[in-house]
PDB file of C-alpha atoms and ligand atoms in Angstrom:
ATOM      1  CA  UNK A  22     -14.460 -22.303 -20.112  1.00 98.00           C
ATOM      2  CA  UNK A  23     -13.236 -23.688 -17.163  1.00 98.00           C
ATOM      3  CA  UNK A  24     -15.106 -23.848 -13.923  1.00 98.00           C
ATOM      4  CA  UNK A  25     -14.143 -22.707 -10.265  1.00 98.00           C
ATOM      5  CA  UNK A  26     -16.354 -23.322  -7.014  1.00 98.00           C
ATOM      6  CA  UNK A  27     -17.020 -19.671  -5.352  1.00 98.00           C
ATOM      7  CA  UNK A  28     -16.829 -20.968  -1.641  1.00 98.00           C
ATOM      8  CA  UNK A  29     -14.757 -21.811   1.103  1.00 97.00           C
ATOM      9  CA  UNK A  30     -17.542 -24.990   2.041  1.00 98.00           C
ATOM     10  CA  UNK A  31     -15.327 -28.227   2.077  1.00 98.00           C
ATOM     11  CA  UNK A  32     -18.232 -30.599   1.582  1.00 98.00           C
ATOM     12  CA  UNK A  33     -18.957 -28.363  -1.515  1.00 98.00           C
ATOM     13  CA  UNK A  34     -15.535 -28.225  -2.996  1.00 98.00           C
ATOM     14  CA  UNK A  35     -14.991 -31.841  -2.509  1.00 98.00           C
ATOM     15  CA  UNK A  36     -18.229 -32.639  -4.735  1.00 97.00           C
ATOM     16  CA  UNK A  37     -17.201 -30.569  -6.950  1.00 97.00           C
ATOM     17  CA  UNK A  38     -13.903 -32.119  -7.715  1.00 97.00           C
ATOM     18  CA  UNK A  39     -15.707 -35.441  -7.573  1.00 97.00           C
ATOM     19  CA  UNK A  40     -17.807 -34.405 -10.558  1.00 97.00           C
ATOM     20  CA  UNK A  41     -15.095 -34.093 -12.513  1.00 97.00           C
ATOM     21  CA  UNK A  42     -15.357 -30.618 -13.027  1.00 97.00           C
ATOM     22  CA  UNK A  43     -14.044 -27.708 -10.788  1.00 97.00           C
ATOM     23  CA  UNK A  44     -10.552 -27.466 -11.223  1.00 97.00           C
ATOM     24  CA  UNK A  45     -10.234 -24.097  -8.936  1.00 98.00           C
ATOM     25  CA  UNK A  46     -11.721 -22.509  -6.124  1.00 98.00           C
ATOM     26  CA  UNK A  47     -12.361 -18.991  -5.225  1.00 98.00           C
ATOM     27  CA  UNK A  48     -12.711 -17.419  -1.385  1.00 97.00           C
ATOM     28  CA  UNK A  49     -13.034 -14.018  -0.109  1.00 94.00           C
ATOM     29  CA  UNK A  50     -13.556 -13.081   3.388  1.00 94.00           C
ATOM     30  CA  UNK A  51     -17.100 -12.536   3.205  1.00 95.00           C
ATOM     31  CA  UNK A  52     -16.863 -16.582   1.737  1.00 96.00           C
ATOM     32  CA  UNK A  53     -14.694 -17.812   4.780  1.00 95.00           C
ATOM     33  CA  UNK A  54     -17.224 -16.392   7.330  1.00 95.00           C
ATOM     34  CA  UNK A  55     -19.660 -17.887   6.677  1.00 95.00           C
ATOM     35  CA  UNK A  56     -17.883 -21.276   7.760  1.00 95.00           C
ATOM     36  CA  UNK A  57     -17.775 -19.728  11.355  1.00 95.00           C
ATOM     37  CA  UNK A  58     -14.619 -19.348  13.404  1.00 94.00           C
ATOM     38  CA  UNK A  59     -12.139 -20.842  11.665  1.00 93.00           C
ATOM     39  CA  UNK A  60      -7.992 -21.109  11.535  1.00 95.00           C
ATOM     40  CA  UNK A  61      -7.577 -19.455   7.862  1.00 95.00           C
ATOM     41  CA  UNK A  62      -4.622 -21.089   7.215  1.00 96.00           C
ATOM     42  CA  UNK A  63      -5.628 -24.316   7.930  1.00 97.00           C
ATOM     43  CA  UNK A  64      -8.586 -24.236   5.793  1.00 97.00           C
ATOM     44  CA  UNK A  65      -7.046 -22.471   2.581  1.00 97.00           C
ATOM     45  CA  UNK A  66      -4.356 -25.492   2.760  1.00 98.00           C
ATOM     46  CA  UNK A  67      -7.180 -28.075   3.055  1.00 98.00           C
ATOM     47  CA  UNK A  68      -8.774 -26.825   0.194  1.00 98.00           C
ATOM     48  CA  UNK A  69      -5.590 -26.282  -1.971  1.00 98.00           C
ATOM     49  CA  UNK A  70      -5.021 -30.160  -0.969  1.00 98.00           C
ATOM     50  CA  UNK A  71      -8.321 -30.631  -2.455  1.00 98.00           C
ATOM     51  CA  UNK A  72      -8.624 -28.693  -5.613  1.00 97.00           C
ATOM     52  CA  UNK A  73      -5.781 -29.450  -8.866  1.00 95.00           C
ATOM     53  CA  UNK A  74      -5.836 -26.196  -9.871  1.00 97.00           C
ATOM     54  CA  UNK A  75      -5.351 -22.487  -8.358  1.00 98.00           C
ATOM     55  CA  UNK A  76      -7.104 -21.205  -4.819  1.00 98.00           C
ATOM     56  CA  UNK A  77      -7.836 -17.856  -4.435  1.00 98.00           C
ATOM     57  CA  UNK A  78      -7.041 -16.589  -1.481  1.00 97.00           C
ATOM     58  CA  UNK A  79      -7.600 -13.265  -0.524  1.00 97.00           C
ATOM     59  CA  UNK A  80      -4.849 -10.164   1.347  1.00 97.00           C
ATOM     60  CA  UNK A  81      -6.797  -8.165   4.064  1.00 97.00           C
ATOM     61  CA  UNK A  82      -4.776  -5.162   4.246  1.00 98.00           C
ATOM     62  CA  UNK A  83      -6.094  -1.984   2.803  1.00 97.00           C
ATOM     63  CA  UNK A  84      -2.247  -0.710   1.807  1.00 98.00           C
ATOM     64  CA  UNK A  85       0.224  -2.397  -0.291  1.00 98.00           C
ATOM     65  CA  UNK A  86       3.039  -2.807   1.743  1.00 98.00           C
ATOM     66  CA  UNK A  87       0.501  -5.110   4.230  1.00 98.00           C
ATOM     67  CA  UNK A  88      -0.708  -7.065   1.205  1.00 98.00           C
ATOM     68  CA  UNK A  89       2.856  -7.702  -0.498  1.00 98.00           C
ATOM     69  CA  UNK A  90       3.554  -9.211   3.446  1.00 98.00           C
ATOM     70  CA  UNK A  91       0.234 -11.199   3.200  1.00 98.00           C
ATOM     71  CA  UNK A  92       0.474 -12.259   0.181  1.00 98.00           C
ATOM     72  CA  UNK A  93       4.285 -13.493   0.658  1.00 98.00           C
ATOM     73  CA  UNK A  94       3.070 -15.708   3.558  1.00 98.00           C
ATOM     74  CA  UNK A  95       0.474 -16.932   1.668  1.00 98.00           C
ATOM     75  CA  UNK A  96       1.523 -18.759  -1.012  1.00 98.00           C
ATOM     76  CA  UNK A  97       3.840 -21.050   1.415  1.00 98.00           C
ATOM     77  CA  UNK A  98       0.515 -22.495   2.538  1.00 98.00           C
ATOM     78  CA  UNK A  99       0.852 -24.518  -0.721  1.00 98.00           C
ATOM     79  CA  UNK A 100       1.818 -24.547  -4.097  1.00 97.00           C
ATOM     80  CA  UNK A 101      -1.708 -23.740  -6.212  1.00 98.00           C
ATOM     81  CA  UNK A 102      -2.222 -20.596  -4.433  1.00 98.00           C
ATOM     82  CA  UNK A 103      -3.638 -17.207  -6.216  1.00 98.00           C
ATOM     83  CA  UNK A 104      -3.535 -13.742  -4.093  1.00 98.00           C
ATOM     84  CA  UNK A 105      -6.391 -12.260  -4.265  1.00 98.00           C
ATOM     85  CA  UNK A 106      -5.804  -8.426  -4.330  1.00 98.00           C
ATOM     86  CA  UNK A 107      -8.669  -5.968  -4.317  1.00 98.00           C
ATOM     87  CA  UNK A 108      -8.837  -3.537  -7.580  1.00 98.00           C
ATOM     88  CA  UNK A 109      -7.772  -0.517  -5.566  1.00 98.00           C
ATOM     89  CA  UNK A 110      -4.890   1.642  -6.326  1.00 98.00           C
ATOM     90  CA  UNK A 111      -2.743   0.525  -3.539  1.00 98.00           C
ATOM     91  CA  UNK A 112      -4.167  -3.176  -4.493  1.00 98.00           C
ATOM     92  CA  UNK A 113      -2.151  -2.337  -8.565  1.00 98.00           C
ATOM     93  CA  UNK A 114       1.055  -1.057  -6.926  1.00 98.00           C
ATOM     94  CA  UNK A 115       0.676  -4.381  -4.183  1.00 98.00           C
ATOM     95  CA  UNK A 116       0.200  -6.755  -7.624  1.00 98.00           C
ATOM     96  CA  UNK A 117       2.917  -4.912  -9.894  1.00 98.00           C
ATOM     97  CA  UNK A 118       5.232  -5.843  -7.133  1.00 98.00           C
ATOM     98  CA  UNK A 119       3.891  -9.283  -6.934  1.00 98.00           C
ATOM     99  CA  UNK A 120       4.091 -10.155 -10.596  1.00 98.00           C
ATOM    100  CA  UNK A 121       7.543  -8.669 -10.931  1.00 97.00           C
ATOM    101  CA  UNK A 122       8.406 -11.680  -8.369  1.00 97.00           C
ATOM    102  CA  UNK A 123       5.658 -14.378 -10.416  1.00 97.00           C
ATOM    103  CA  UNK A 124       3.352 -14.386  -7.493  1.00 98.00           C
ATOM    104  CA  UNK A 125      -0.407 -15.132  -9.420  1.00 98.00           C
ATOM    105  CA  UNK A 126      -2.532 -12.308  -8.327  1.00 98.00           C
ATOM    106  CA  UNK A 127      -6.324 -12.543  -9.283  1.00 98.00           C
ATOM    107  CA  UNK A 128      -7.028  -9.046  -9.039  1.00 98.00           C
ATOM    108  CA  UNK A 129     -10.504  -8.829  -7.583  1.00 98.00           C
ATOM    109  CA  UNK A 130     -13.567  -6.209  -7.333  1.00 98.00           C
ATOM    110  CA  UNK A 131     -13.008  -5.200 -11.201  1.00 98.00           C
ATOM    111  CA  UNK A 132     -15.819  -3.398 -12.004  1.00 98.00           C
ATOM    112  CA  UNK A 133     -14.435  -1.179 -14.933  1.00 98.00           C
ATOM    113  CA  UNK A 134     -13.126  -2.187 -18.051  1.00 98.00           C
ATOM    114  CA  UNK A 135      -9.756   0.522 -17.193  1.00 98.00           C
ATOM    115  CA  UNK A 136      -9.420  -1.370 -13.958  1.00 98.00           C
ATOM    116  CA  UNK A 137      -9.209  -4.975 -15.869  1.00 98.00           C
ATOM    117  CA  UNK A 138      -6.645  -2.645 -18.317  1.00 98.00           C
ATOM    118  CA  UNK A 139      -4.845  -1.324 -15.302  1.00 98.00           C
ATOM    119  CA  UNK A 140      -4.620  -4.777 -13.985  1.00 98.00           C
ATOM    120  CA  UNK A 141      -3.587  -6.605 -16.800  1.00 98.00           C
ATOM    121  CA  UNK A 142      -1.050  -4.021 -17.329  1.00 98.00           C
ATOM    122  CA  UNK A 143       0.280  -4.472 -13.768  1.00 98.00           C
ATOM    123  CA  UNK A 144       0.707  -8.418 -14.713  1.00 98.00           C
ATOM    124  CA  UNK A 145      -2.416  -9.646 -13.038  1.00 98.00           C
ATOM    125  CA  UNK A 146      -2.625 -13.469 -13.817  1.00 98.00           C
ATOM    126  CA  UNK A 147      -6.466 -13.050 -13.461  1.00 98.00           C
ATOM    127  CA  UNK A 148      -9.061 -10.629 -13.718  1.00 98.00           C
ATOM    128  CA  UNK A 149     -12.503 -10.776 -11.718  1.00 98.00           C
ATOM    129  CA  UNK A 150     -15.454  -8.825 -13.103  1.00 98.00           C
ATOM    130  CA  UNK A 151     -17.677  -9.038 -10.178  1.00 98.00           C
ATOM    131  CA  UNK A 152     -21.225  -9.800 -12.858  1.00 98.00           C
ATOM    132  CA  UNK A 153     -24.090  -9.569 -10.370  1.00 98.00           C
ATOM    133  CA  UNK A 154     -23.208  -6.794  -8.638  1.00 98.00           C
ATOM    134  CA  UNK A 155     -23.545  -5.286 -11.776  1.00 98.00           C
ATOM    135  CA  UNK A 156     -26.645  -6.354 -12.336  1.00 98.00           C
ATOM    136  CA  UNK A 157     -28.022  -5.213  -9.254  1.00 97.00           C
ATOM    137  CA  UNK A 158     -27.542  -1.427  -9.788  1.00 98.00           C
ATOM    138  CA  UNK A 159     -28.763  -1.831 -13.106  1.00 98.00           C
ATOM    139  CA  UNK A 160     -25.818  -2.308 -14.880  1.00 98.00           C
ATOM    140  CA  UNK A 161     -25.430  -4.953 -17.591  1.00 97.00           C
ATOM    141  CA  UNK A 162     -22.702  -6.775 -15.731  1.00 98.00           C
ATOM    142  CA  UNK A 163     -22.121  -9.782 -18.599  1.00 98.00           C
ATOM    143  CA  UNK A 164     -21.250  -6.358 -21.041  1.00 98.00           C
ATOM    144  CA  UNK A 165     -18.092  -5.948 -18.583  1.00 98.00           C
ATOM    145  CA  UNK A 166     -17.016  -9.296 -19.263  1.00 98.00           C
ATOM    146  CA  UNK A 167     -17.255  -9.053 -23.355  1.00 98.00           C
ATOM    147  CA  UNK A 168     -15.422  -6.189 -22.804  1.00 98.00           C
ATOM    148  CA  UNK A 169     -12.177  -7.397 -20.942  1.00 98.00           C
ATOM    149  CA  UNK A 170     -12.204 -10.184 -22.815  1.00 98.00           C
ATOM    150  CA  UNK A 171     -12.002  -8.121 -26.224  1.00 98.00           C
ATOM    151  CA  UNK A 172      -9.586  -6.053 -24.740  1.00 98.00           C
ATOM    152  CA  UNK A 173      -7.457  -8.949 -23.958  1.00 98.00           C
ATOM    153  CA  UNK A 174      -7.607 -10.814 -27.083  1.00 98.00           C
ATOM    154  CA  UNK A 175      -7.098  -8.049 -28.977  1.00 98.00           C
ATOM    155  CA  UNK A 176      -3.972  -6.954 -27.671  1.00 98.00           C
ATOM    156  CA  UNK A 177      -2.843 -10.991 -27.177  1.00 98.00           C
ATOM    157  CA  UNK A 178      -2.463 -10.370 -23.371  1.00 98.00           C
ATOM    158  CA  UNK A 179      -1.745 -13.611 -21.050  1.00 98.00           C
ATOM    159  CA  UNK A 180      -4.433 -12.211 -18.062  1.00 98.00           C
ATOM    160  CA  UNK A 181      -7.380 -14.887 -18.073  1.00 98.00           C
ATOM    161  CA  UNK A 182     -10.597 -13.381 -17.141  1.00 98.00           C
ATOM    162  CA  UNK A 183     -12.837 -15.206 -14.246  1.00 98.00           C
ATOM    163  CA  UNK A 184     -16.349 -14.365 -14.496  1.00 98.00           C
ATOM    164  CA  UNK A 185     -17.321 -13.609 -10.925  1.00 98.00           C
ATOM    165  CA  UNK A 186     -20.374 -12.839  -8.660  1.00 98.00           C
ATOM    166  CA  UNK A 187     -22.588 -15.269 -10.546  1.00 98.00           C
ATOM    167  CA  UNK A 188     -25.911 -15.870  -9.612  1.00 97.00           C
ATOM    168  CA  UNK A 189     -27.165 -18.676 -11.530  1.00 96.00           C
ATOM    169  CA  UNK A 190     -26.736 -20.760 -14.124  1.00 95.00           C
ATOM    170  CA  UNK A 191     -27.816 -18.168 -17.371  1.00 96.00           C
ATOM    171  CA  UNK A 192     -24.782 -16.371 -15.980  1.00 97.00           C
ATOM    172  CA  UNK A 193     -22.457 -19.611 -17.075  1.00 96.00           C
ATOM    173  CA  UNK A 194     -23.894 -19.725 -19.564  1.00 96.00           C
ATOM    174  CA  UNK A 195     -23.399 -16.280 -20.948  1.00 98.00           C
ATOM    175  CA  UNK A 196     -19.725 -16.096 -19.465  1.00 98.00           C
ATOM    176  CA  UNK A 197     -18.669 -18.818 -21.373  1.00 98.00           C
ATOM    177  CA  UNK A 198     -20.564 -17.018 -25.161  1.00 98.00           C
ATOM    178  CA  UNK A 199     -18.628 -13.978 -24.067  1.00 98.00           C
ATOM    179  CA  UNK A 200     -15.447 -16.033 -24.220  1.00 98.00           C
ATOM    180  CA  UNK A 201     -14.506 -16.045 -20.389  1.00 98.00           C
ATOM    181  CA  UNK A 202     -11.584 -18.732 -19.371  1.00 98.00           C
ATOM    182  CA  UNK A 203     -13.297 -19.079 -16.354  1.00 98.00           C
ATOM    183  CA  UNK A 204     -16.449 -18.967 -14.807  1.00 98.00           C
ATOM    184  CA  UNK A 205     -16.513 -18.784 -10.647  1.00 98.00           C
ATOM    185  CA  UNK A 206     -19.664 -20.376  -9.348  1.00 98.00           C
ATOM    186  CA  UNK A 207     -21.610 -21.021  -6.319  1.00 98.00           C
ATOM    187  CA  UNK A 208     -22.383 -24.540  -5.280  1.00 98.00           C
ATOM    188  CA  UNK A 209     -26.042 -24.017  -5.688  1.00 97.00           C
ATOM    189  CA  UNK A 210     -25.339 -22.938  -9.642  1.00 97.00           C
ATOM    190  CA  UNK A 211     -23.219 -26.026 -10.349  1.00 97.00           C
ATOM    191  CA  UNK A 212     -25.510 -28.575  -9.146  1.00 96.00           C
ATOM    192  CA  UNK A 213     -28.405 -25.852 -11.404  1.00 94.00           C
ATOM    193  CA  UNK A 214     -25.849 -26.340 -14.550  1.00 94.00           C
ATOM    194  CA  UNK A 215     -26.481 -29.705 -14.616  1.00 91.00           C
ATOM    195  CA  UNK A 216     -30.652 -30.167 -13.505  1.00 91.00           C
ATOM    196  CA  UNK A 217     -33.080 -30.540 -16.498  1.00 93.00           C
ATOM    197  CA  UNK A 218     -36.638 -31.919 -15.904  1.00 95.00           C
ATOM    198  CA  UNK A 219     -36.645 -33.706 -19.302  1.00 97.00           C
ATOM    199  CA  UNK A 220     -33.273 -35.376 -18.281  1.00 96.00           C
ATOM    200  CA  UNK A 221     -35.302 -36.757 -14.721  1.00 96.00           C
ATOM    201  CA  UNK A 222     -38.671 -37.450 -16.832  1.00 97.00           C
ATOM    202  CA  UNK A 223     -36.380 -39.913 -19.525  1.00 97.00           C
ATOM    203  CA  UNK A 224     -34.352 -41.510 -17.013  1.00 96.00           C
ATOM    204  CA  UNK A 225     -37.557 -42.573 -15.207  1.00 96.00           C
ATOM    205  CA  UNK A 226     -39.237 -43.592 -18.092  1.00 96.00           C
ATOM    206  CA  UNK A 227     -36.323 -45.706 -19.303  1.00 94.00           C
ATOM    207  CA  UNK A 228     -36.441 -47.658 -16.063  1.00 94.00           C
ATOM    208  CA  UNK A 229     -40.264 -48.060 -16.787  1.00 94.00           C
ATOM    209  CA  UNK A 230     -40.237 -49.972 -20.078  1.00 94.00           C
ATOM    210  CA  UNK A 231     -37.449 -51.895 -19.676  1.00 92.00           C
ATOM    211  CA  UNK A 232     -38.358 -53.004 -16.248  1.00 92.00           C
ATOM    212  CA  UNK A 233     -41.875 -53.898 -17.623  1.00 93.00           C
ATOM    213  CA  UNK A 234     -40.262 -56.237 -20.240  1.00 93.00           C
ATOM    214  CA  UNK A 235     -37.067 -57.080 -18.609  1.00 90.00           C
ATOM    215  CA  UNK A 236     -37.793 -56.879 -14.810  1.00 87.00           C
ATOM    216  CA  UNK A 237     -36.020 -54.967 -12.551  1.00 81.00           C
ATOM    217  CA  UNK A 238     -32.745 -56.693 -12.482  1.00 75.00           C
ATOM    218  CA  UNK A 239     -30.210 -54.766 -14.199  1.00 79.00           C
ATOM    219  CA  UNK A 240     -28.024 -56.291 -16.871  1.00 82.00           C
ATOM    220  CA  UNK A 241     -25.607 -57.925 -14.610  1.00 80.00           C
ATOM    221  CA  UNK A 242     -26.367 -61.374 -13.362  1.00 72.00           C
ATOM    222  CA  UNK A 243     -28.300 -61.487 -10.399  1.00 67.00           C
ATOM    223  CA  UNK A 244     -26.000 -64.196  -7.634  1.00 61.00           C
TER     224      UNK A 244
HETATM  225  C1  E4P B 316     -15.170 -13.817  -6.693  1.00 62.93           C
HETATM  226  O1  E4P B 316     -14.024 -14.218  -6.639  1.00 62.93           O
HETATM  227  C2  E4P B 316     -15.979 -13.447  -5.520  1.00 62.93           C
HETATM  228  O2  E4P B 316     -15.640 -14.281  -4.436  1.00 62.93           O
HETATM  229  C3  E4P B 316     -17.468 -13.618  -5.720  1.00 62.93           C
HETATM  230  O3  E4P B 316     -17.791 -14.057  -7.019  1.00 62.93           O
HETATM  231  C4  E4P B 316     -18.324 -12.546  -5.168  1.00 62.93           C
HETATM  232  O4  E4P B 316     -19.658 -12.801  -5.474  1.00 62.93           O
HETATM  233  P1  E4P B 316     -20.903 -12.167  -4.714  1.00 62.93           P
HETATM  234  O5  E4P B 316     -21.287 -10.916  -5.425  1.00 62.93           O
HETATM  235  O6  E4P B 316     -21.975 -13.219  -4.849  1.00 62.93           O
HETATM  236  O7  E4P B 316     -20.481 -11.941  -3.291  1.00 62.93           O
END
């Protein structure tokens, strides 16, 4: 399972790709706020100078004739750009359009297994079941994500699925079981992916005994 940061943060993505590990990025408008004031355009093509691999990017329009125009302009910000199209129905006639013309949509808000269907039927490049907002009416959110990824399997389809909404680092864990290609994570669940105390308490103790015996030198020659 591949792994994509779920922020707009700069200092966050660039860490990210540091480690080694995110190889996408994922923003929505809610995401891009919360950086204050900012020239949109000018931060999507930071990022996408950042990141290898595909940026979300998300239409605003609420019909589809506004988001095939928004997405059009969009990906000439750069090259790894994803539209991000919300799972309405103007949203599948907007990404039917877009797909006829290989524009990647990542078709966003899924929260049905027909609207993953629907999506993948349109020519979606990726699906986004949103996972904890599931969860929090009480729905079993990870069940969505078996689901669309049986559906896809079974019927050979080329749509990826990226887990979204995740809320820590269980989710990841359970996304990748269920078979997702990609898991969309918050900066906060990354750096929990990687955190175990027994991991801290060895690498301490470690130091200990050889620096009892050895002193606290290192192996390379001191100058
Ligand atoms: C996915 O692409 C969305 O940006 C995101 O995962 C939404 O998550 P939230 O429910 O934490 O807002």
């Amino acid at each position: 399972m591949r792994l994509f940061l779920d922020t707009a943060n700069l200092a966050h993505i660039r860490h990210g790709v540091e480690l080694g590990v995110v190889t996408g990025v994922t923003t929505n408008p809610s995401l891009v706020s919360k950086e204050g004031k900012v020239d949109y355009k000018a931060l999507v093509k930071e990022i996408c100078a950042i990141v290898p691999g595909p940026v979300s990017t998300e239409v605003l329009s609420l019909e589809s004739g506004g988001m095939v125009a928004e997405a059009r302009e969009i990906v000439t910000w750069a090259e790894n750009i994803a539209v991000k199209i919300p799972a309405t129905a103007e949203g599948l006639k907007a990404t039917s359009a877009l797909s006829r013309d290989r524009i990647p949509v990542n078709m966003t808000l899924c929260f049905s297994l027909n609207q993953a269907i629907l999506a993948a039927e349109a020519g979606a490049a990726y699906v986004s079941p949103f996972v904890g907002r599931l969860d929090d009416i009480g729905e079993d959110g990870m069940r969505l994500v078996v689901d669309i990824v049986d559906y896809l399997s079974y019927y050979n389809l080329p749509t990826q699925v990226i887990a979204a909404s995740i809320r820590h680092s269980a989710h990841c864990l359970s996304a990748a079981k269920a078979g997702a290609h990609i898991a969309t994570i918050p900066y906060g669940v990354l750096l929990q992916m990687f955190e175990h105390p027994l991991t801290d308490i060895g690498v301490r103790r470690f130091a200990e005994d050889w620096n009892k015996v050895m002193g606290s030198g290192g192996i390379l020659p001191t100058q």
